[in-house]
Every structure is written in C-alpha cells, then in structure tokens.
Coordinates of C-alpha atoms and ligand atoms in Angstrom, one line a residue:
M1 CA -34.6 45.9 28.3
S2 CA -36.8 44.0 30.7
R3 CA -35.1 41.7 33.4
I4 CA -36.3 39.1 35.7
S5 CA -37.2 40.5 39.0
N6 CA -34.9 39.9 42.2
R7 CA -38.1 38.5 43.7
T8 CA -38.4 35.8 41.2
V9 CA -34.8 35.0 41.3
E10 CA -34.6 34.7 45.1
E11 CA -37.9 32.5 44.9
V12 CA -36.1 30.3 42.4
N13 CA -33.0 30.2 44.6
S14 CA -34.8 29.3 47.8
K15 CA -37.6 27.1 46.5
V16 CA -35.9 24.9 43.8
N17 CA -34.5 21.9 45.2
M18 CA -30.8 21.6 44.2
V19 CA -30.3 18.0 45.0
E20 CA -33.2 17.1 42.6
I21 CA -31.6 19.2 39.8
V22 CA -28.0 18.1 40.2
G23 CA -29.3 14.6 40.6
E24 CA -30.2 14.7 37.0
Y25 CA -26.5 15.1 36.1
T26 CA -24.6 13.0 38.7
R27 CA -25.3 10.5 41.4
L28 CA -25.4 11.9 44.7
E29 CA -25.0 10.5 48.3
K30 CA -26.0 12.0 51.5
R31 CA -23.3 12.2 54.1
G32 CA -24.2 14.2 57.2
T33 CA -26.5 17.1 56.1
N34 CA -24.8 17.6 52.8
W35 CA -24.8 15.7 49.6
W36 CA -21.9 14.6 47.7
G37 CA -21.2 13.4 44.2
C38 CA -18.6 13.2 41.4
C39 CA -18.3 16.7 39.9
P40 CA -20.1 17.2 36.6
F41 CA -17.6 19.9 35.7
H42 CA -14.4 18.0 35.9
N43 CA -13.2 14.3 35.6
E44 CA -12.9 12.6 39.0
K45 CA -13.3 9.4 40.5
T46 CA -14.0 10.1 44.0
P47 CA -16.7 12.7 44.9
S48 CA -15.7 16.2 45.8
F49 CA -18.7 18.0 44.7
N50 CA -20.6 19.3 47.7
I51 CA -24.3 20.4 48.0
M52 CA -25.6 22.2 51.0
P53 CA -29.3 21.8 51.0
E54 CA -30.2 24.3 53.6
K55 CA -28.2 27.1 51.5
N56 CA -29.0 25.6 48.3
V57 CA -25.5 26.0 46.9
Y58 CA -22.8 23.7 45.6
H59 CA -19.1 23.7 45.7
C60 CA -16.6 21.5 44.2
F61 CA -13.4 21.0 46.3
G62 CA -11.7 19.5 43.3
C63 CA -12.0 22.2 40.6
G64 CA -13.4 25.1 42.6
A65 CA -16.7 25.2 40.7
S66 CA -19.3 26.7 42.9
G67 CA -22.6 28.6 42.7
T68 CA -26.3 28.4 43.1
V69 CA -28.9 26.2 41.4
I70 CA -29.3 29.1 38.7
S71 CA -25.4 29.0 37.9
F72 CA -25.5 25.1 37.9
V73 CA -28.3 25.2 35.3
M74 CA -26.6 27.8 33.2
E75 CA -23.4 25.9 33.0
M76 CA -24.9 22.4 32.5
E77 CA -27.3 23.4 29.8
K78 CA -25.6 26.3 28.4
L79 CA -28.2 28.8 29.0
S80 CA -28.2 32.5 29.8
F81 CA -29.0 33.8 33.2
T82 CA -32.5 34.7 32.2
E83 CA -33.1 31.4 30.3
A84 CA -31.9 29.5 33.3
V85 CA -34.2 31.2 35.9
E86 CA -37.1 31.1 33.4
S87 CA -36.7 27.4 32.8
L88 CA -36.3 26.6 36.6
A89 CA -39.3 28.9 37.6
R90 CA -41.4 27.3 35.0
K91 CA -40.6 23.7 36.0
N92 CA -41.2 24.6 39.6
G93 CA -44.5 26.6 39.3
I94 CA -43.0 30.0 40.2
E95 CA -44.4 33.0 38.7
I96 CA -42.0 34.9 36.6
I97 CA -42.0 38.5 37.2
Y98 CA -40.2 41.0 34.8
E99 CA -39.0 44.4 35.5
G100 CA -38.3 47.3 33.1
P101 CA -39.7 48.1 29.7
E102 CA -41.6 45.0 28.2
Q103 CA -40.6 44.8 24.6
S104 CA -37.3 43.7 23.2
R105 CA -37.1 40.5 25.3
K106 CA -38.8 38.4 22.7
E107 CA -37.2 40.3 19.8
D108 CA -33.9 39.5 21.3
G109 CA -34.3 36.1 19.5
R110 CA -31.1 34.3 20.8
E111 CA -33.2 33.6 24.0
N112 CA -35.8 31.7 22.2
I113 CA -34.0 30.0 19.4
R114 CA -33.3 27.0 21.5
D115 CA -36.9 26.5 22.4
L116 CA -37.9 27.2 18.9
L117 CA -35.6 24.6 17.5
I118 CA -36.4 21.9 20.1
N119 CA -40.4 22.6 19.2
L120 CA -39.4 22.3 15.6
Y121 CA -37.5 19.1 15.9
D122 CA -40.2 17.7 18.1
R123 CA -42.9 18.4 15.6
T124 CA -41.0 17.1 12.8
A125 CA -40.2 13.8 14.6
G126 CA -43.9 13.4 15.2
M127 CA -44.6 13.8 11.4
F128 CA -41.8 11.4 10.5
H129 CA -43.1 8.9 12.8
F130 CA -46.5 9.4 11.5
F131 CA -45.2 8.8 7.9
L132 CA -43.3 5.4 9.2
T133 CA -46.2 4.0 11.0
E134 CA -49.3 5.2 9.3
S135 CA -48.6 6.1 5.6
K136 CA -47.7 4.2 2.4
A137 CA -44.6 6.4 1.9
G138 CA -43.1 4.7 5.0
E139 CA -43.8 1.1 4.0
K140 CA -40.2 0.4 2.8
A141 CA -38.6 1.7 5.9
L142 CA -41.1 -0.2 8.0
A143 CA -40.3 -3.3 6.2
Y144 CA -36.6 -2.8 6.7
L145 CA -37.1 -2.5 10.3
K146 CA -39.4 -5.7 10.5
N147 CA -36.7 -7.4 8.6
R148 CA -34.1 -6.3 11.4
A149 CA -36.7 -7.7 13.9
V150 CA -37.4 -4.3 15.5
D151 CA -40.9 -4.6 17.0
D152 CA -43.5 -2.1 17.1
E153 CA -43.0 -1.1 20.8
T154 CA -39.4 -0.2 20.0
I155 CA -40.4 1.8 17.1
R156 CA -42.9 3.7 19.3
K157 CA -40.4 4.0 22.2
F158 CA -37.7 5.5 20.1
K159 CA -40.1 7.5 18.0
L160 CA -38.5 6.0 14.9
G161 CA -39.7 7.8 11.7
F162 CA -39.4 8.1 7.9
A163 CA -38.6 11.4 6.2
P164 CA -40.6 11.5 3.0
G165 CA -38.6 11.0 -0.2
K166 CA -39.5 14.3 -2.0
R167 CA -36.8 16.4 -0.9
N168 CA -38.5 19.8 -0.9
W169 CA -41.6 18.5 0.8
L170 CA -40.7 19.3 4.5
H171 CA -39.5 22.9 3.5
G172 CA -42.7 23.7 1.8
F173 CA -44.7 22.2 4.6
L174 CA -43.0 24.1 7.5
T175 CA -43.1 27.3 5.3
S176 CA -47.0 26.8 5.0
K177 CA -47.1 26.6 8.8
G178 CA -45.4 30.0 9.2
Y179 CA -41.7 29.3 9.7
S180 CA -39.4 31.8 8.2
G181 CA -36.7 30.8 5.6
D182 CA -34.0 32.2 7.6
F183 CA -35.0 30.1 10.7
L184 CA -35.2 26.9 8.6
A185 CA -31.9 27.6 7.0
A186 CA -30.4 27.6 10.3
S187 CA -32.3 24.6 11.6
G188 CA -29.8 21.8 10.6
L189 CA -32.7 20.0 8.7
F190 CA -31.9 21.4 5.1
S191 CA -29.1 21.6 2.8
R192 CA -26.8 24.5 2.8
R193 CA -26.4 24.7 -0.7
Y194 CA -30.1 24.1 -1.7
P195 CA -31.9 25.4 1.5
S196 CA -35.2 24.1 0.4
L197 CA -33.9 20.4 0.3
C198 CA -34.2 18.3 3.4
V199 CA -30.9 16.4 4.1
F200 CA -32.8 13.6 5.7
A201 CA -35.2 13.0 2.9
G202 CA -35.9 9.3 2.0
R203 CA -34.1 8.1 5.3
L204 CA -35.1 6.1 8.1
I205 CA -35.0 8.6 11.1
F206 CA -33.6 8.0 14.5
P207 CA -34.6 11.0 16.6
I208 CA -32.0 11.9 19.0
A209 CA -33.5 13.2 22.5
D210 CA -31.9 15.2 25.3
R211 CA -31.8 13.8 28.7
K212 CA -35.3 15.2 29.3
G213 CA -36.6 13.1 26.4
R214 CA -37.1 16.3 24.0
I215 CA -36.0 15.6 20.5
V216 CA -33.0 17.8 19.6
A217 CA -31.5 16.2 16.5
F218 CA -31.9 13.4 14.1
G219 CA -29.8 10.6 12.5
G220 CA -30.9 9.2 9.3
R221 CA -30.0 5.8 7.5
I222 CA -30.2 5.4 3.9
L223 CA -32.5 2.9 2.5
E224 CA -31.9 2.9 -1.2
G225 CA -29.9 4.9 -3.6
D226 CA -26.5 6.5 -3.3
G227 CA -25.2 8.6 -0.5
P228 CA -23.7 8.1 3.0
K229 CA -25.1 5.1 5.0
Y230 CA -25.9 7.5 7.8
I231 CA -26.3 11.3 8.1
N232 CA -26.3 12.9 11.6
S233 CA -27.3 16.4 12.7
G234 CA -24.2 18.4 13.5
D235 CA -23.8 20.6 16.5
L236 CA -26.8 23.0 17.0
P237 CA -27.9 25.5 19.7
Q238 CA -29.8 22.8 21.5
Y239 CA -27.6 20.0 20.7
K240 CA -23.8 19.1 21.3
K241 CA -23.2 15.7 19.6
G242 CA -20.0 15.0 21.5
E243 CA -22.0 15.5 24.8
T244 CA -25.0 13.4 24.0
L245 CA -25.5 9.7 23.9
F246 CA -28.2 8.1 21.8
G247 CA -30.8 6.4 24.0
F248 CA -29.5 8.0 27.3
N249 CA -32.9 9.4 28.2
L250 CA -34.6 5.9 28.0
A251 CA -31.6 4.3 29.5
L252 CA -31.1 6.6 32.6
P253 CA -33.5 4.8 35.0
E254 CA -31.8 1.4 34.4
I255 CA -28.3 2.9 34.5
R256 CA -29.2 4.3 37.9
A257 CA -30.6 1.1 39.1
K258 CA -27.9 -1.1 37.7
K259 CA -25.2 1.3 38.3
S260 CA -23.8 0.3 34.9
I261 CA -24.1 1.2 31.3
I262 CA -23.6 -0.5 28.0
L263 CA -21.9 1.5 25.4
C264 CA -22.5 0.2 21.9
E265 CA -21.8 1.2 18.2
G266 CA -24.7 2.5 16.7
Y267 CA -28.6 3.2 16.8
M268 CA -29.7 -0.3 15.8
D269 CA -27.6 -2.0 18.5
V270 CA -29.4 0.3 21.1
L271 CA -32.7 -0.7 19.8
A272 CA -31.7 -4.4 20.1
W273 CA -30.6 -4.1 23.7
H274 CA -33.7 -2.2 24.6
Q275 CA -35.9 -4.6 22.9
A276 CA -34.2 -7.4 24.8
G277 CA -35.3 -5.8 28.0
I278 CA -31.7 -4.6 28.8
T279 CA -32.5 -0.9 28.8
N280 CA -29.2 0.6 30.1
A281 CA -27.5 0.4 26.5
V282 CA -26.7 3.8 24.8
A283 CA -24.4 4.8 21.8
P284 CA -22.2 7.7 21.0
L285 CA -23.4 9.7 18.0
G286 CA -21.5 9.1 14.7
T287 CA -18.4 10.1 16.6
A288 CA -15.7 8.3 18.7
F289 CA -16.6 8.2 22.4
T290 CA -15.7 11.4 23.9
P291 CA -14.5 12.5 27.3
E292 CA -17.7 14.4 27.7
Q293 CA -19.6 11.3 27.0
A294 CA -17.5 9.2 29.4
R295 CA -18.2 11.8 32.2
L296 CA -22.0 11.6 31.5
A297 CA -21.7 7.8 31.7
H298 CA -19.9 8.0 34.9
S299 CA -22.3 10.3 36.4
F300 CA -24.5 7.4 37.1
A301 CA -22.6 4.2 36.2
E302 CA -19.8 2.4 38.0
T303 CA -19.4 -0.1 35.4
A304 CA -19.1 0.3 31.7
F305 CA -19.8 -2.6 29.3
L306 CA -18.2 -1.9 25.8
C307 CA -19.8 -3.5 22.8
F308 CA -18.0 -2.3 19.7
D309 CA -17.3 -4.1 16.5
T310 CA -14.6 -6.5 16.5
D311 CA -12.8 -5.2 13.3
A312 CA -9.7 -3.1 13.4
A313 CA -11.7 0.2 13.7
G314 CA -13.9 -1.3 16.4
Q315 CA -10.8 -2.5 18.3
K316 CA -9.3 0.8 18.3
A317 CA -12.6 2.4 19.4
S318 CA -12.8 -0.2 22.2
Y319 CA -9.3 0.7 23.4
S320 CA -9.7 4.4 23.5
A321 CA -13.2 3.9 25.2
I322 CA -11.5 1.6 27.9
L323 CA -8.9 4.4 28.6
L324 CA -11.7 7.1 29.0
C325 CA -13.9 4.8 31.1
R326 CA -10.8 3.8 33.3
K327 CA -9.7 7.6 33.5
N328 CA -13.4 8.2 35.1
G329 CA -12.8 5.5 37.5
M330 CA -15.3 3.0 35.9
E331 CA -14.7 -0.6 35.9
T332 CA -14.7 -1.5 32.3
R333 CA -15.7 -4.7 30.7
I334 CA -15.9 -5.9 27.1
L335 CA -18.5 -7.9 25.4
D336 CA -17.2 -10.4 23.0
I337 CA -19.8 -11.7 20.7
K338 CA -17.6 -14.5 18.9
G339 CA -16.4 -15.5 22.4
A340 CA -19.9 -15.9 23.8
G341 CA -20.6 -18.5 20.9
F342 CA -22.4 -16.4 18.3
A343 CA -19.8 -16.4 15.5
D344 CA -22.6 -16.0 13.0
C345 CA -23.4 -12.5 14.3
K346 CA -21.6 -9.3 13.9
D347 CA -23.7 -7.0 16.3
P348 CA -26.2 -7.3 19.0
A349 CA -29.0 -6.5 16.4
D350 CA -27.9 -9.9 14.7
I351 CA -28.0 -11.8 17.9
L352 CA -31.3 -10.5 18.8
K353 CA -32.7 -11.4 15.3
N354 CA -31.1 -14.9 15.1
H355 CA -31.0 -16.2 18.7
G356 CA -33.4 -13.9 20.7
A357 CA -33.1 -11.9 23.9
E358 CA -31.7 -14.6 26.1
A359 CA -28.8 -14.8 23.9
L360 CA -28.1 -11.1 24.4
K361 CA -28.3 -11.7 28.1
K362 CA -25.8 -14.4 27.7
V363 CA -23.3 -12.1 26.0
L364 CA -23.7 -9.6 28.8
E365 CA -23.1 -12.3 31.5
M366 CA -20.0 -13.6 29.6
S367 CA -18.3 -10.2 29.5
I368 CA -14.6 -9.9 30.2
L369 CA -12.7 -7.5 32.1
D370 CA -10.7 -4.9 30.0
I371 CA -7.4 -6.3 31.3
D372 CA -8.3 -9.8 29.9
Y373 CA -9.3 -8.3 26.7
L374 CA -6.1 -6.5 26.3
I375 CA -4.1 -9.6 27.1
L376 CA -6.1 -11.6 24.5
N377 CA -5.7 -8.9 21.7
A378 CA -1.9 -8.7 22.6
G379 CA -1.8 -12.4 22.4
A380 CA -3.4 -12.6 19.0
S381 CA -1.4 -9.5 17.5
F382 CA 2.1 -10.2 18.4
D383 CA 4.4 -13.2 18.8
L384 CA 5.1 -13.5 22.5
G385 CA 7.7 -16.2 21.7
T386 CA 10.2 -13.6 20.6
P387 CA 11.7 -10.7 22.6
E388 CA 10.3 -8.2 19.9
G389 CA 6.8 -9.5 20.2
K390 CA 7.0 -9.1 23.9
A391 CA 8.3 -5.6 23.7
K392 CA 5.4 -4.7 21.3
A393 CA 3.0 -6.4 23.6
C394 CA 4.3 -4.2 26.5
G395 CA 4.1 -1.0 24.3
Y396 CA 0.4 -2.1 23.6
V397 CA -0.5 -1.9 27.2
F398 CA 1.4 1.1 28.1
P399 CA -1.6 3.6 27.6
Y400 CA -3.5 1.4 29.7
L401 CA -0.9 1.6 32.6
E402 CA -0.9 5.2 32.2
V403 CA -4.5 5.8 33.3
I404 CA -4.2 3.6 36.4
D405 CA -3.6 5.8 39.4
S406 CA -3.9 3.4 42.2
D407 CA -0.8 1.6 43.3
V408 CA -2.5 -1.5 44.5
L409 CA -4.4 -1.8 41.2
M410 CA -1.2 -0.9 39.2
E411 CA 0.6 -3.8 41.2
S412 CA -2.0 -6.4 40.1
V413 CA -2.2 -5.2 36.6
V414 CA 1.4 -5.4 36.1
S415 CA 1.6 -8.8 37.6
R416 CA -1.1 -9.9 35.1
F417 CA 0.5 -8.5 32.0
S418 CA 3.9 -9.5 32.8
T419 CA 2.7 -13.2 33.6
A420 CA 0.8 -13.2 30.2
F421 CA 3.6 -11.9 28.2
G422 CA 6.3 -14.0 30.0
I423 CA 8.4 -11.2 31.2
S424 CA 9.1 -10.1 34.9
G425 CA 7.1 -7.3 36.4
R426 CA 10.1 -5.5 37.3
A427 CA 11.2 -5.4 33.4
L428 CA 7.7 -4.3 32.4
L429 CA 7.4 -1.5 35.0
A430 CA 11.0 -0.2 34.3
D431 CA 10.3 0.0 30.6
F432 CA 7.0 1.7 31.2
Q433 CA 8.6 4.4 33.6
K434 CA 11.4 5.0 31.3
R435 CA 9.0 5.7 28.5
N436 CA 6.7 7.5 30.7
Q437 CA 9.1 10.1 32.6
P438 CA 9.1 12.8 30.0
L439 CA 5.4 12.8 29.5
R440 CA 4.7 13.1 33.3
R441 CA 6.9 16.0 33.6
E442 CA 5.2 17.7 30.7
T443 CA 1.8 17.2 32.3
A444 CA 3.0 18.5 35.7
E445 CA 4.2 21.6 34.0
K446 CA 0.9 22.1 32.2
E447 CA -0.8 21.8 35.4
Q448 CA 0.9 24.6 37.1
P449 CA -1.7 26.9 38.6
V450 CA -2.6 29.9 36.6
A451 CA -1.0 33.1 38.0
G452 CA -3.6 34.8 40.1
R453 CA -3.9 37.0 43.0
K454 CA -2.6 35.5 46.1
I455 CA -5.3 35.7 48.9
K456 CA -4.2 35.1 52.5
P457 CA -7.1 35.1 54.9
G458 CA -6.3 37.8 57.5
A459 CA -8.8 39.4 59.8
E460 CA -10.1 41.7 57.1
L461 CA -10.8 39.0 54.7
R462 CA -12.4 36.7 57.4
A463 CA -14.8 39.5 58.2
M464 CA -15.7 40.1 54.7
L465 CA -16.3 36.5 54.0
A466 CA -18.2 36.1 57.1
T467 CA -20.3 39.0 56.0
A468 CA -20.8 37.7 52.4
S469 CA -22.0 34.6 53.9
N470 CA -24.4 36.2 56.2
M471 CA -25.6 39.4 54.4
Q472 CA -28.0 40.4 57.3
F473 CA -24.8 41.6 59.0
F474 CA -23.7 44.0 56.4
P475 CA -25.8 47.1 57.4
Q476 CA -23.9 46.9 60.7
V477 CA -20.6 46.5 59.1
R478 CA -21.0 49.5 56.8
N479 CA -21.9 51.6 59.9
E480 CA -18.8 50.7 61.4
I481 CA -16.2 50.7 58.5
N482 CA -16.0 51.6 54.8
A483 CA -14.0 50.2 51.9
D484 CA -10.9 52.6 52.3
D485 CA -10.5 51.2 55.8
L486 CA -9.6 47.8 54.4
E487 CA -5.8 47.2 53.4
D488 CA -6.5 43.8 51.9
P489 CA -7.3 44.3 48.3
A490 CA -9.5 41.2 48.2
A491 CA -11.3 42.2 51.3
R492 CA -11.9 45.6 49.7
D493 CA -13.2 44.1 46.7
I494 CA -15.7 42.1 48.5
F495 CA -16.8 45.1 50.6
I496 CA -17.5 46.9 47.5
I497 CA -19.5 43.9 46.1
L498 CA -21.6 43.9 49.1
E499 CA -22.0 47.5 49.1
E500 CA -23.4 47.3 45.6
C501 CA -25.9 44.5 46.6
F502 CA -26.9 46.4 49.4
R503 CA -27.7 49.6 47.4
N504 CA -29.7 47.6 44.9
D505 CA -31.5 46.0 47.6
S506 CA -30.5 42.4 46.4
V507 CA -29.4 40.7 49.5
G508 CA -29.3 37.2 48.6
F509 CA -26.0 35.1 48.4
D510 CA -26.8 34.7 44.6
A511 CA -26.6 38.3 44.1
V512 CA -23.3 38.4 45.7
L513 CA -21.9 35.8 43.5
E514 CA -23.4 37.4 40.4
R515 CA -21.7 40.7 40.9
C516 CA -18.3 38.7 41.5
G517 CA -16.5 39.2 38.3
E518 CA -13.3 37.8 39.2
D519 CA -13.2 33.9 39.4
N520 CA -10.6 33.7 42.1
L521 CA -12.4 35.9 44.5
R522 CA -15.8 34.3 43.4
S523 CA -14.1 30.9 44.6
I524 CA -12.9 31.9 47.9
I525 CA -16.2 33.5 48.8
M526 CA -18.0 30.3 47.8
K527 CA -15.5 28.2 49.4
A528 CA -16.1 30.0 52.8
Y529 CA -19.9 29.7 52.1
A530 CA -19.7 26.1 51.4
S531 CA -17.3 25.1 54.2
G532 CA -20.0 26.4 56.7
E533 CA -17.1 28.0 58.5
F534 CA -19.1 31.2 59.2
S535 CA -22.5 29.6 59.7
E536 CA -22.4 29.5 63.4
N537 CA -20.0 32.1 64.6
A538 CA -20.4 34.8 61.9
E539 CA -21.5 37.6 64.4
K540 CA -18.6 37.2 66.7
V541 CA -16.0 36.8 63.6
I542 CA -17.4 39.9 62.3
T543 CA -17.6 41.9 65.6
D544 CA -14.0 40.9 66.5
S545 CA -12.5 41.6 62.9
I546 CA -14.3 45.0 62.9
K547 CA -12.7 45.9 66.1
L548 CA -9.3 44.7 64.7
I549 CA -9.9 46.7 61.4
K550 CA -10.8 50.0 63.3
K551 CA -8.0 49.6 65.6
N552 CA -5.7 49.4 62.5
V553 CA -7.3 52.4 61.0
L554 CA -6.8 54.4 64.1
E555 CA -3.2 53.4 64.7
K556 CA -2.4 54.1 61.1
K557 CA -4.0 57.5 61.6
K558 CA -2.1 58.2 64.8
A559 CA 1.2 57.1 63.2
G560 CA 0.4 59.7 60.4
L561 CA -0.2 62.4 62.9
I562 CA 2.9 61.8 64.7
A563 CA 5.0 61.9 61.6
R564 CA 3.5 65.1 60.6
I565 CA 4.3 66.7 64.1
R566 CA 7.9 65.4 63.7
L567 CA 8.2 67.0 60.2
A568 CA 6.6 70.3 61.4
P569 CA 9.1 73.1 61.4
V570 CA 8.9 74.3 65.0
S571 CA 12.2 76.5 64.8
D572 CA 10.5 79.7 63.8
G573 CA 7.5 79.0 66.2
S574 CA 5.1 79.3 63.4
Y575 CA 4.6 75.6 63.1
G576 CA 4.7 76.2 59.4
G577 CA 0.8 76.3 59.0
H578 CA 0.6 73.0 60.8
D579 CA -1.7 73.2 63.7
V580 CA 0.3 71.1 66.2
P581 CA -2.0 71.5 69.3
D582 CA -4.9 70.4 67.1
M583 CA -2.9 67.3 65.9
M584 CA -2.0 66.7 69.6
S585 CA -5.7 66.6 70.7
Q586 CA -6.6 64.3 67.6
I587 CA -4.0 61.9 69.0
R588 CA -5.5 62.0 72.4
E589 CA -8.9 61.4 70.9
I590 CA -7.4 58.4 69.0
D591 CA -6.0 57.0 72.2
E592 CA -9.4 57.2 73.8
K593 CA -11.0 55.4 71.0
L594 CA -8.2 52.7 71.2
K595 CA -8.7 52.4 74.7
D596 CA -12.6 51.9 74.3
L597 CA -11.9 49.3 71.6
K598 CA -9.6 47.4 73.9
D599 CA -12.2 47.5 77.0
A600 CA -15.2 46.7 74.6
Ligands
LIG1 ZN1 -15.0 19.9 40.1

C-alpha cells in the first residue's frame, strides 16, 4: 500500500504554521516566544496548552496532550495520519508525494468517505437552496420564512433551502449523477427502511456547517402534514452533533471580537440574532448543550449569554448550561425576554418580528448574571418565608456552588444566596459541605492516576530525552553506546525508537513521536521537548551522560569479572577452564578506560 513520503511529512511539519491551525480551535496569546491557550483536549479555565512556534509542537501541562501539527489535526478533526497530512498539505500548497505501490489508496474507501459526504451535502444544500429561492416548489417554505420576518440576506447567508416534497426525487436525481445505492444508504439523507425516500422531503432545510463553513448535516422543519416538527441529521463520519454548534462558522469572527457567545434554543433564534446584526449567536443541535459544545464556546469566549425558553424545560436547560459554562470558566449571563419588557414574545425571532433589531439589542443589554437568575428562580419556586422553603432554595443552588472553584468567588456567592434566602452564610455553607463530602471523596478516588510505569529521570533517561529532542546527536550516541548498555527501561525504549528512526532515515521529531507506542513514554519525551530543557545544552548533557553510562557499563563488567575470578576453583591449579590471567588483563584494560573517562 502506498504511503505518504517522509519528505512530505517533514515539509508539513516544518512549513505549516501551528499557531494558525490551533488558533482555529482555541484563543491563543503570546507570552515570550511561546503561545498559550486553554487546552482544546480537556476542560480548563486557565491556559496550560503551550505551542513552541520554532519547533512547531504543542504540549499541554494540564492533561499531557502533546504532538505536532499533524497529530493535532488528527485528534481535532478525527482524521487518520494520511488524511491529516493530505489536508494540511493541500491547504498550505505543499506537494504530496506518495511512496510504494500506487493502487489501493483510493480503493481503501474509508479515507475518502468523509470528503465524499461533505461534497454530497454541499451539493444537496445548493439544490435545496435553489428550490427555496428560485422554484415554484419552494414558494410555501419561502412564504413561511417571510412570515417569520427572515430576510433574503439571511436566507442566503445561512443557505436555507427546501427539500422537494416528492420523497423519492432526491434519490433518483443523485443516482442519475452516478452515486451508488450503498453510498446513499449510508449518507444519512434517506430512510433506513425505505432507502429511496428522503427523510427531509417537504421540509424547510437548515444546513449545518462545520467550522470551515462546509455543509456537513441538515436540520429540517416540517411545514405541513404530520411528523416531528424538526428532523436533524444524526452523527455521520463528517459530523458529530454533540460537538457542533449551529451557526458557529458564521459567528466565530464576532465571538472572537466580542469574546462572548450567545447560546440560543434553535435555528430560528440564531437567524434572528444574526439578522439583527448581533452575529455571535449559535445553537446546540437538537440536543441539550453538551460539555464538548461548552468547551468549543469557551475556546473563544469569556462570557456566555444564555437565551433559552422560559418554560420548565427551558429553565432546566438553562441551569445545566450555566453549570457547563461556569465549569469552563465562562462568566454566564441570562437573557430575560419577559424581564426586558417583551411579554408578548416567546423567543428572539418574535422580538425581531414584532419589535425590530433594536429591541433584541436591548434584551442583550438587560441580561442578568446567572447568580441573580438563580435567586429569582428560587424566589419564584419556593416559599422563602418557611424553613422548608429555605432548605429547598439552598438545595436548588447547591449544584451551582459545586462548580465554583475559587474561594473568593465562593465567599461572595454564598453571601449573595444567604442574604436572598434569609439564612446565615455559615448555615448555607455547612449544609452544602455536609451534602457534598461523600461526592468529593468519590471524585477524588476516580481521579487517581492510572497505574503506569514510574519513570525517574536519571542520567540515562536524561541523555535519551536530550537526544530525542536533538536527533542530530544520535549517530554520535549510537557510536558510543547501545541499547543493552542502558539499565533504565524507559531510556532503553527511547534508544530503540531512535535507532528505528535512524535506520529508516526519518530523523524528524514527529517520526520519533509516531513510533512511540506507549502514551506514558510519549508524554515524557514530549514534555522534555516542550520544556525546552535540552534546547541549549543538549550536547553537554549527552556527552556527560554517555560518560556516566559508559562508566557504569565498565564497572559492571569489572564487577562481573572479579566475581568470576573469586568463584574460579584455583585449588587444583587448573582454574577449572577459567582463564584467570586473561580476566585479570581485561580488568586492567577496564581500569585504563575508566581512568581515561575520568580525565576526559
Ligand atoms: Zn490539556
């Protein structure tokens, strides 16, 4: 099977700007020569994700994630190594050279299915948009949008569409264009039971884009007849609904600029905000707001504005979104449509339609902090005049207290709640801690580190880490020592990896990481690389350590020889086949070498 050449891989690693690539996923700030941001791989509030531009590698001091621009793209976009290299090379105008037999790559299928599906969705979205805007078939859908005050520009911007009502039309059309039945069956566009029937037929179509603006899925709203109000694409090779936010690609510039994001309930709300000129609005996709979506939001936003329905379900959704946003360190504010004086409206789309864009801006300005929102809700739900009501109100805010991890913030939050509920702060806190203790213990147990090899960095390991970070010294190292000379198993494993790279003529740091199967080992190699510990003094560390290693080897050999001489049965004068004089001369040689090492 053909593979991408080392040359292409090395060119990608050296030419692609990692700060630019990672910057699409998290907000980066420059400190010194390095860039820092909140880690896209784990939840955190303060940045511990580090990029060293000169080396083009990243390392997270929080979760230990590390690697090159290729591994980053593999992880973030769920691509294979080959796909990641191809995608980066294409985007950066780097020629892709393959090695080995030519066939099989295309036939592999898996590698291309994502691209094919993205292409299919993009094409289909284009057709649906045409049907909505240019054909008689889309008239009703268009009238519905006009009635909801959605203007032409918004329809264009979001590529809204209409799927023709004839349920087998799309299948016939795509088949005539050469798509296979099997491929279409797996595309998510058609019914499982009746593979020629389009599930979105007769519906108003909201195309869902990935962050690059490529259409990867659809949401469809029913216009007439029976059926669920909305049908949304499920997970597909090119789309994970729990990790995607509707409108994110269009909202990103404003989210970056304002460092804030508006999370709303559905497609129509997002449309309304954008049409009103407030373009940092997004929506989860037919699911509750997920931790992955919160992380995505927090990658670029410091403040989250929540704009969910005010019914019971909406309130529950708001509360869990508050917790997720707070967990990610975002300040969280709630939009209160009724409180802002628009009691006749139930959602942003209504406000835009009935009161115009300025009214929506007013709602945003009148947002309240999450803590005030919880106090208002508690007051409305429980009778704070009774001890039972007070206890219930406290129980209601405990989940919120749980996600607060700053003592300062905790103090002021407790003081706000206790004043509002008419109890002492001490009582609130005592109840909270009582309730909380078993839970904390449980999580502490869960977070016990996974058993792994203990690695203590002695001279051997230091030498191998310094060499891994500076492969140009490896030829010299392998001249002086070999893997068996190393006692530390981790150091020996690294030596073997470096030897493999050397023999395969792949001397880049990426090649080293790629061959490193064990996560623990990979992480310490990366950490050493990322810390820059060996960037200046590698040669000295390596020479000094090699001296120590050689000394160690010689002394072990000497000790072995001495032991054998002691054991040699000298009584009959035959030495039992042991050549003691020879062993003695070997020891003298070793002593000479040890002396040389000391003098050098
Ligand atoms: Zn991390």
